[in-house]
Coordinates of C-alpha atoms and ligand atoms in Angstrom, one line a residue:
M206 CA -175.4 174.9 -34.6
A207 CA -177.9 177.5 -38.2
H208 CA -176.9 180.6 -37.7
D209 CA -178.0 178.3 -35.5
H210 CA -178.4 179.8 -32.1
D211 CA -177.5 176.8 -30.4
H212 CA -174.2 178.1 -29.3
T213 CA -174.7 177.2 -25.8
H214 CA -173.8 173.9 -27.7
D215 CA -170.9 174.8 -29.7
H216 CA -167.3 175.4 -30.0
Q217 CA -166.0 178.5 -29.1
H218 CA -162.5 178.5 -29.8
G219 CA -162.3 178.1 -33.8
H220 CA -161.6 175.1 -35.7
G221 CA -159.2 172.7 -35.3
H222 CA -158.5 172.0 -31.6
D223 CA -159.2 168.4 -31.4
H224 CA -159.3 168.3 -27.6
D225 CA -161.9 171.0 -27.4
W226 CA -164.1 169.0 -29.7
A227 CA -163.5 166.0 -27.9
E228 CA -164.5 167.4 -24.4
L229 CA -167.8 168.3 -25.9
A230 CA -168.2 164.6 -27.3
P231 CA -170.6 163.7 -24.6
L232 CA -172.8 166.9 -25.2
L233 CA -173.1 166.5 -28.8
E234 CA -173.8 163.0 -28.4
S235 CA -176.8 163.0 -25.9
Q236 CA -178.3 166.0 -27.7
A237 CA -178.1 164.4 -30.8
E238 CA -179.6 161.5 -29.6
L239 CA -182.6 163.6 -27.9
F240 CA -182.6 165.5 -30.8
T241 CA -183.1 162.3 -33.2
P242 CA -186.9 162.5 -33.9
L243 CA -186.0 166.2 -35.4
Y244 CA -183.4 164.7 -37.3
E245 CA -185.7 161.8 -38.8
R246 CA -188.0 164.1 -40.2
A247 CA -185.1 165.9 -41.8
L248 CA -183.6 163.0 -43.5
N249 CA -187.4 161.5 -44.3
W250 CA -187.6 165.1 -46.2
L251 CA -184.5 164.9 -47.9
A252 CA -185.0 160.9 -48.8
K253 CA -188.1 162.1 -51.1
E254 CA -185.7 164.2 -52.8
V255 CA -182.8 162.4 -53.1
T256 CA -183.2 158.7 -54.9
E257 CA -180.8 155.8 -53.8
P258 CA -177.9 157.8 -53.1
G259 CA -174.7 155.9 -53.6
L260 CA -172.3 158.0 -51.2
I261 CA -173.3 160.1 -48.4
V262 CA -170.8 162.6 -47.0
D263 CA -171.6 163.9 -43.4
A264 CA -169.2 167.0 -43.0
G265 CA -168.1 167.8 -39.3
S266 CA -170.1 165.0 -38.2
G267 CA -168.9 165.0 -34.6
P268 CA -169.7 161.8 -33.1
G269 CA -171.7 160.5 -35.4
V270 CA -175.2 160.4 -34.3
I271 CA -176.8 161.8 -37.6
S272 CA -174.2 160.0 -39.8
C273 CA -175.4 156.6 -38.7
L274 CA -179.4 157.9 -39.0
F275 CA -178.6 158.5 -42.2
A276 CA -177.1 154.6 -42.5
E277 CA -180.6 153.7 -41.0
T278 CA -182.7 156.1 -43.6
F279 CA -180.3 155.0 -46.6
P280 CA -180.0 151.5 -46.4
G281 CA -178.2 151.2 -50.4
A282 CA -176.0 153.8 -49.3
R283 CA -172.3 154.3 -48.4
I284 CA -171.8 156.9 -45.6
V285 CA -168.5 159.0 -44.9
A286 CA -167.9 160.9 -41.9
V287 CA -165.7 163.5 -41.8
D288 CA -164.3 165.7 -39.2
G289 CA -161.2 167.7 -37.7
S290 CA -161.2 165.8 -34.6
E291 CA -160.4 161.9 -34.9
P292 CA -161.6 161.3 -31.2
L293 CA -165.0 162.3 -32.3
L294 CA -164.7 160.2 -35.6
E295 CA -163.7 157.1 -33.6
R296 CA -166.8 157.6 -31.6
A297 CA -168.7 157.5 -34.7
G298 CA -166.9 154.5 -36.1
D299 CA -167.5 152.6 -32.9
R300 CA -171.5 153.7 -33.0
A301 CA -171.5 152.6 -36.5
G302 CA -170.3 149.2 -35.6
R303 CA -173.0 148.7 -32.7
Q304 CA -175.6 149.5 -35.0
G305 CA -174.7 146.9 -37.1
V306 CA -173.3 149.3 -40.2
G307 CA -169.8 149.4 -40.0
D308 CA -169.4 147.5 -43.4
R309 CA -170.9 150.8 -45.1
F310 CA -169.5 153.4 -42.8
G311 CA -166.2 155.2 -43.1
T312 CA -164.6 157.9 -41.5
L313 CA -162.0 160.5 -43.1
A314 CA -159.9 163.1 -40.8
G315 CA -159.1 166.8 -41.3
E316 CA -159.9 170.2 -41.8
L317 CA -163.1 171.3 -43.8
P318 CA -163.2 172.3 -46.6
E319 CA -159.8 170.9 -47.6
V320 CA -160.1 167.7 -46.7
L321 CA -163.4 166.9 -48.9
G322 CA -160.6 166.7 -51.5
E323 CA -159.4 163.5 -50.5
L324 CA -162.9 161.8 -50.9
D325 CA -162.4 158.8 -53.4
Y326 CA -165.7 159.7 -54.9
P327 CA -168.1 162.6 -55.2
A328 CA -171.0 162.6 -53.0
D329 CA -174.7 162.0 -53.7
L330 CA -175.5 163.4 -50.6
L331 CA -173.6 166.0 -48.8
W332 CA -174.6 167.1 -45.4
A333 CA -173.0 169.6 -42.9
S334 CA -174.9 170.3 -39.9
R335 CA -173.9 173.2 -37.4
S336 CA -170.7 172.7 -39.0
V337 CA -170.2 175.7 -42.1
H338 CA -170.4 178.4 -39.4
H339 CA -167.1 177.1 -38.1
L340 CA -165.7 177.7 -41.1
G341 CA -163.7 180.9 -41.5
D342 CA -165.2 181.6 -45.0
Q343 CA -168.6 180.1 -45.3
A344 CA -168.9 180.6 -48.9
A345 CA -166.2 179.2 -50.2
A346 CA -166.9 176.5 -47.8
L347 CA -170.5 176.0 -50.0
A348 CA -168.6 176.3 -52.8
A349 CA -166.2 173.5 -51.9
C350 CA -169.0 170.9 -50.7
A351 CA -170.5 171.8 -54.1
A352 CA -167.6 170.6 -56.2
R353 CA -167.7 167.6 -54.3
L354 CA -171.1 166.5 -55.4
A355 CA -171.9 164.3 -58.0
P356 CA -174.0 165.9 -60.8
G357 CA -177.3 165.7 -59.7
G358 CA -176.2 165.2 -56.4
T359 CA -177.7 167.2 -53.1
L360 CA -175.9 169.6 -50.8
A361 CA -177.8 169.5 -47.4
V362 CA -177.1 172.3 -44.9
M363 CA -178.7 172.9 -41.5
E364 CA -177.9 176.3 -40.3
G365 CA -180.5 178.7 -38.9
G366 CA -183.5 178.4 -37.1
L367 CA -184.2 179.5 -33.7
P368 CA -182.4 179.6 -29.8
P369 CA -183.8 176.8 -27.7
R370 CA -186.6 176.9 -25.0
F371 CA -185.9 175.2 -21.7
L372 CA -187.9 177.3 -19.1
P373 CA -191.4 179.8 -18.7
R374 CA -190.8 183.5 -19.4
D375 CA -191.3 183.8 -15.8
I376 CA -190.2 181.3 -13.3
G377 CA -191.0 182.4 -10.0
F378 CA -187.6 184.1 -9.2
G379 CA -185.4 186.8 -10.6
R380 CA -185.9 188.7 -13.5
P381 CA -188.9 187.2 -16.4
G382 CA -186.5 186.6 -19.6
L383 CA -183.3 184.9 -18.6
Q384 CA -183.2 183.1 -21.8
A385 CA -184.0 185.7 -24.3
R386 CA -181.0 187.3 -22.3
I387 CA -178.6 184.4 -22.7
D388 CA -179.4 184.4 -26.4
A389 CA -178.1 187.9 -26.2
V390 CA -174.9 187.5 -24.6
E391 CA -174.1 184.1 -26.6
E392 CA -175.0 185.9 -29.6
E393 CA -172.4 188.4 -29.2
R394 CA -169.8 185.4 -28.1
F395 CA -170.7 183.4 -31.6
G396 CA -169.9 187.0 -33.4
R397 CA -166.5 186.9 -31.7
M398 CA -166.2 183.1 -32.3
R399 CA -166.7 183.9 -36.1
A400 CA -164.9 186.6 -36.6
E401 CA -161.4 185.3 -34.5
L402 CA -161.7 181.8 -37.1
P403 CA -158.9 181.6 -39.5
G404 CA -159.7 183.3 -42.9
S405 CA -163.2 185.1 -40.9
V406 CA -165.2 186.6 -44.0
A407 CA -168.4 188.2 -42.7
V408 CA -171.2 187.4 -45.1
V409 CA -174.8 187.6 -45.5
E410 CA -176.1 184.6 -44.1
D411 CA -178.5 183.9 -46.5
W412 CA -178.3 180.2 -47.4
P413 CA -180.9 179.8 -50.0
A414 CA -178.1 182.3 -51.9
L415 CA -175.3 181.1 -50.9
L416 CA -176.2 177.7 -52.0
T417 CA -177.3 179.5 -55.5
S418 CA -173.8 180.9 -55.4
A419 CA -172.2 178.0 -55.1
G420 CA -173.6 176.9 -58.6
L421 CA -176.0 175.0 -56.7
H422 CA -180.0 175.2 -57.7
H423 CA -183.7 173.8 -56.9
T424 CA -182.8 175.4 -53.6
R425 CA -185.2 175.0 -50.8
S426 CA -185.5 175.5 -47.0
R427 CA -187.5 173.6 -44.6
T428 CA -187.5 173.8 -40.4
F429 CA -187.8 171.0 -38.5
L430 CA -189.1 171.1 -34.5
L431 CA -188.2 169.3 -31.3
D432 CA -191.0 169.6 -29.4
L433 CA -190.4 168.3 -25.6
P434 CA -193.5 169.5 -23.4
A435 CA -193.5 169.1 -19.7
P436 CA -193.5 166.7 -18.0
V437 CA -190.2 165.8 -19.7
T438 CA -188.2 162.4 -19.6
D439 CA -185.3 162.0 -17.1
R440 CA -182.8 162.1 -20.8
A441 CA -184.3 165.9 -21.8
R442 CA -184.2 167.0 -18.2
A443 CA -180.3 165.5 -18.6
Y444 CA -180.0 167.3 -21.6
V445 CA -181.3 170.8 -20.3
V446 CA -179.0 170.6 -17.2
T447 CA -176.0 170.1 -19.1
A448 CA -177.0 172.6 -21.9
L449 CA -177.5 175.6 -19.1
T450 CA -174.2 174.3 -17.1
R451 CA -172.7 174.8 -20.9
T452 CA -174.0 178.4 -20.6
R453 CA -172.8 179.2 -17.1
E454 CA -169.4 178.1 -18.1
V455 CA -169.2 179.9 -21.5
V456 CA -171.2 183.2 -21.4
G457 CA -171.7 183.5 -17.5
E458 CA -169.2 186.1 -17.0
D459 CA -171.1 188.0 -19.6
L460 CA -174.3 187.8 -17.7
D461 CA -175.7 190.6 -14.9
A462 CA -175.3 189.5 -11.2
D463 CA -178.8 189.2 -10.7
D464 CA -178.9 186.3 -13.9
L465 CA -176.1 184.7 -12.9
A466 CA -177.3 183.9 -9.4
T467 CA -181.0 183.3 -10.9
L468 CA -178.8 180.6 -13.2
D469 CA -176.9 178.9 -10.3
R470 CA -180.1 178.9 -8.5
L471 CA -181.3 176.7 -11.6
L472 CA -178.5 174.5 -11.5
D473 CA -178.3 174.1 -8.3
P474 CA -179.4 170.0 -7.6
G475 CA -180.0 170.6 -3.6
D476 CA -182.7 173.7 -4.8
R477 CA -186.3 172.4 -6.0
A478 CA -186.8 175.0 -8.2
S479 CA -183.9 174.3 -9.8
V480 CA -183.9 172.4 -13.8
H481 CA -182.9 169.5 -11.7
H482 CA -186.5 168.9 -10.0
R483 CA -189.3 171.9 -11.5
P484 CA -191.9 170.4 -13.3
D485 CA -192.3 173.1 -15.8
V486 CA -188.5 172.3 -18.0
F487 CA -189.8 171.6 -21.4
V488 CA -187.3 171.3 -24.8
L489 CA -188.3 173.5 -27.6
A490 CA -186.1 173.9 -30.7
A491 CA -185.8 174.6 -34.1
H492 CA -183.2 173.6 -36.8
T493 CA -183.5 174.5 -40.6
V494 CA -182.1 172.8 -43.4
H495 CA -181.3 174.4 -46.9
A496 CA -180.9 171.7 -49.6
A497 CA -179.9 172.5 -53.5
V498 CA -178.9 170.3 -56.5
R499 CA -176.0 170.1 -58.6
P500 CA -176.8 170.5 -62.1
V501 CA -176.4 167.5 -63.8
Ligands
LIG869 C1 -171.3 171.8 -33.7 S1 -170.7 170.5 -34.1 C2 -171.5 169.6 -35.0 C3 -171.9 168.1 -35.1 C4 -172.9 167.3 -35.7 N1 -172.8 167.8 -37.4 C5 -174.1 167.8 -35.1 O1 -175.1 168.4 -35.9 O2 -174.4 167.5 -34.0 C6 -169.1 171.0 -35.4 C7 -168.5 169.8 -35.6 O3 -167.7 170.4 -36.8 C8 -166.2 170.0 -36.6 N2 -165.6 171.1 -37.2 C9 -165.1 172.3 -36.9 N3 -164.6 173.3 -37.4 C10 -163.9 172.3 -38.2 C11 -163.0 172.2 -39.1 N4 -162.4 173.6 -39.8 N5 -162.6 171.4 -40.1 C12 -163.3 170.1 -39.7 N6 -164.1 169.6 -38.7 C13 -164.1 170.8 -38.1 C14 -166.3 170.1 -35.1 O4 -165.1 168.8 -34.6 C15 -167.4 169.4 -34.8 O5 -167.1 168.0 -34.5

């Protein structure tokens, strides 16, 4: 989640705590499913530049929704989903089986970036979405990813973009601008999360420059939108409820009393003005992909 401002949906306690990530599985999965149109556009963009990859690695795959989209977009490729959480990888494997691509789908469990050393073959395409920012030394992580590329292989990192929006600025109660203030406390929280990661190193999060420093070239970045205007589907509404519930859990105590009361009202299913019922709920999100190539 780029200096992905999707922190709400993100992990807050650093890496490697399987049960924490596994607890987030339904959220990660429903989010990735809802965001599928965005990922499809990102993958189609990559498909124009990466011809017939043999091996695609999804580093920090989570439950594998995007890994399976790779299998669909690149029918000739073998996909390996890599993650620190075995329960999430199990979900990824199950999903691949359900989608009929299990025969060319594998998983690899372990700590990033070290675990990449266990791959049998170098990757033609290595994708890492919203996972690098969970690693203490992001520059070293990118260098480790780059080292696992075949000559001419592509590293694509989804990091950064914009904080998502679900509601108008003025929702008719509370102080207008609630989501902007939630972003601010989530940004603080994200900073603390990064500072507490093992081996945490502060770095300028200039992703193209970091890819260049990792020895890659032909760097380019592109941002993909998810634009689901009101009135939203039940699925999109359920996602907004889950996302704001997680915000309440994670940064609730950092909001002032008025904003907390507003958030509670927004989450109260018995309240007609809550996100469970209000007609003006929407989903607008922007994620950036930075891609670069290992010289031949
Ligand atoms: C925010 S999720 C992103 C999931 C998926 N790539 C997506 O974009 O929907 C981050 C993933 O990175 C994994 N992860 C975080 N730190 C890790 C580490 N140090 N080693 C291995 N996996 C890690 C988590 O288990 C989680 O599945």
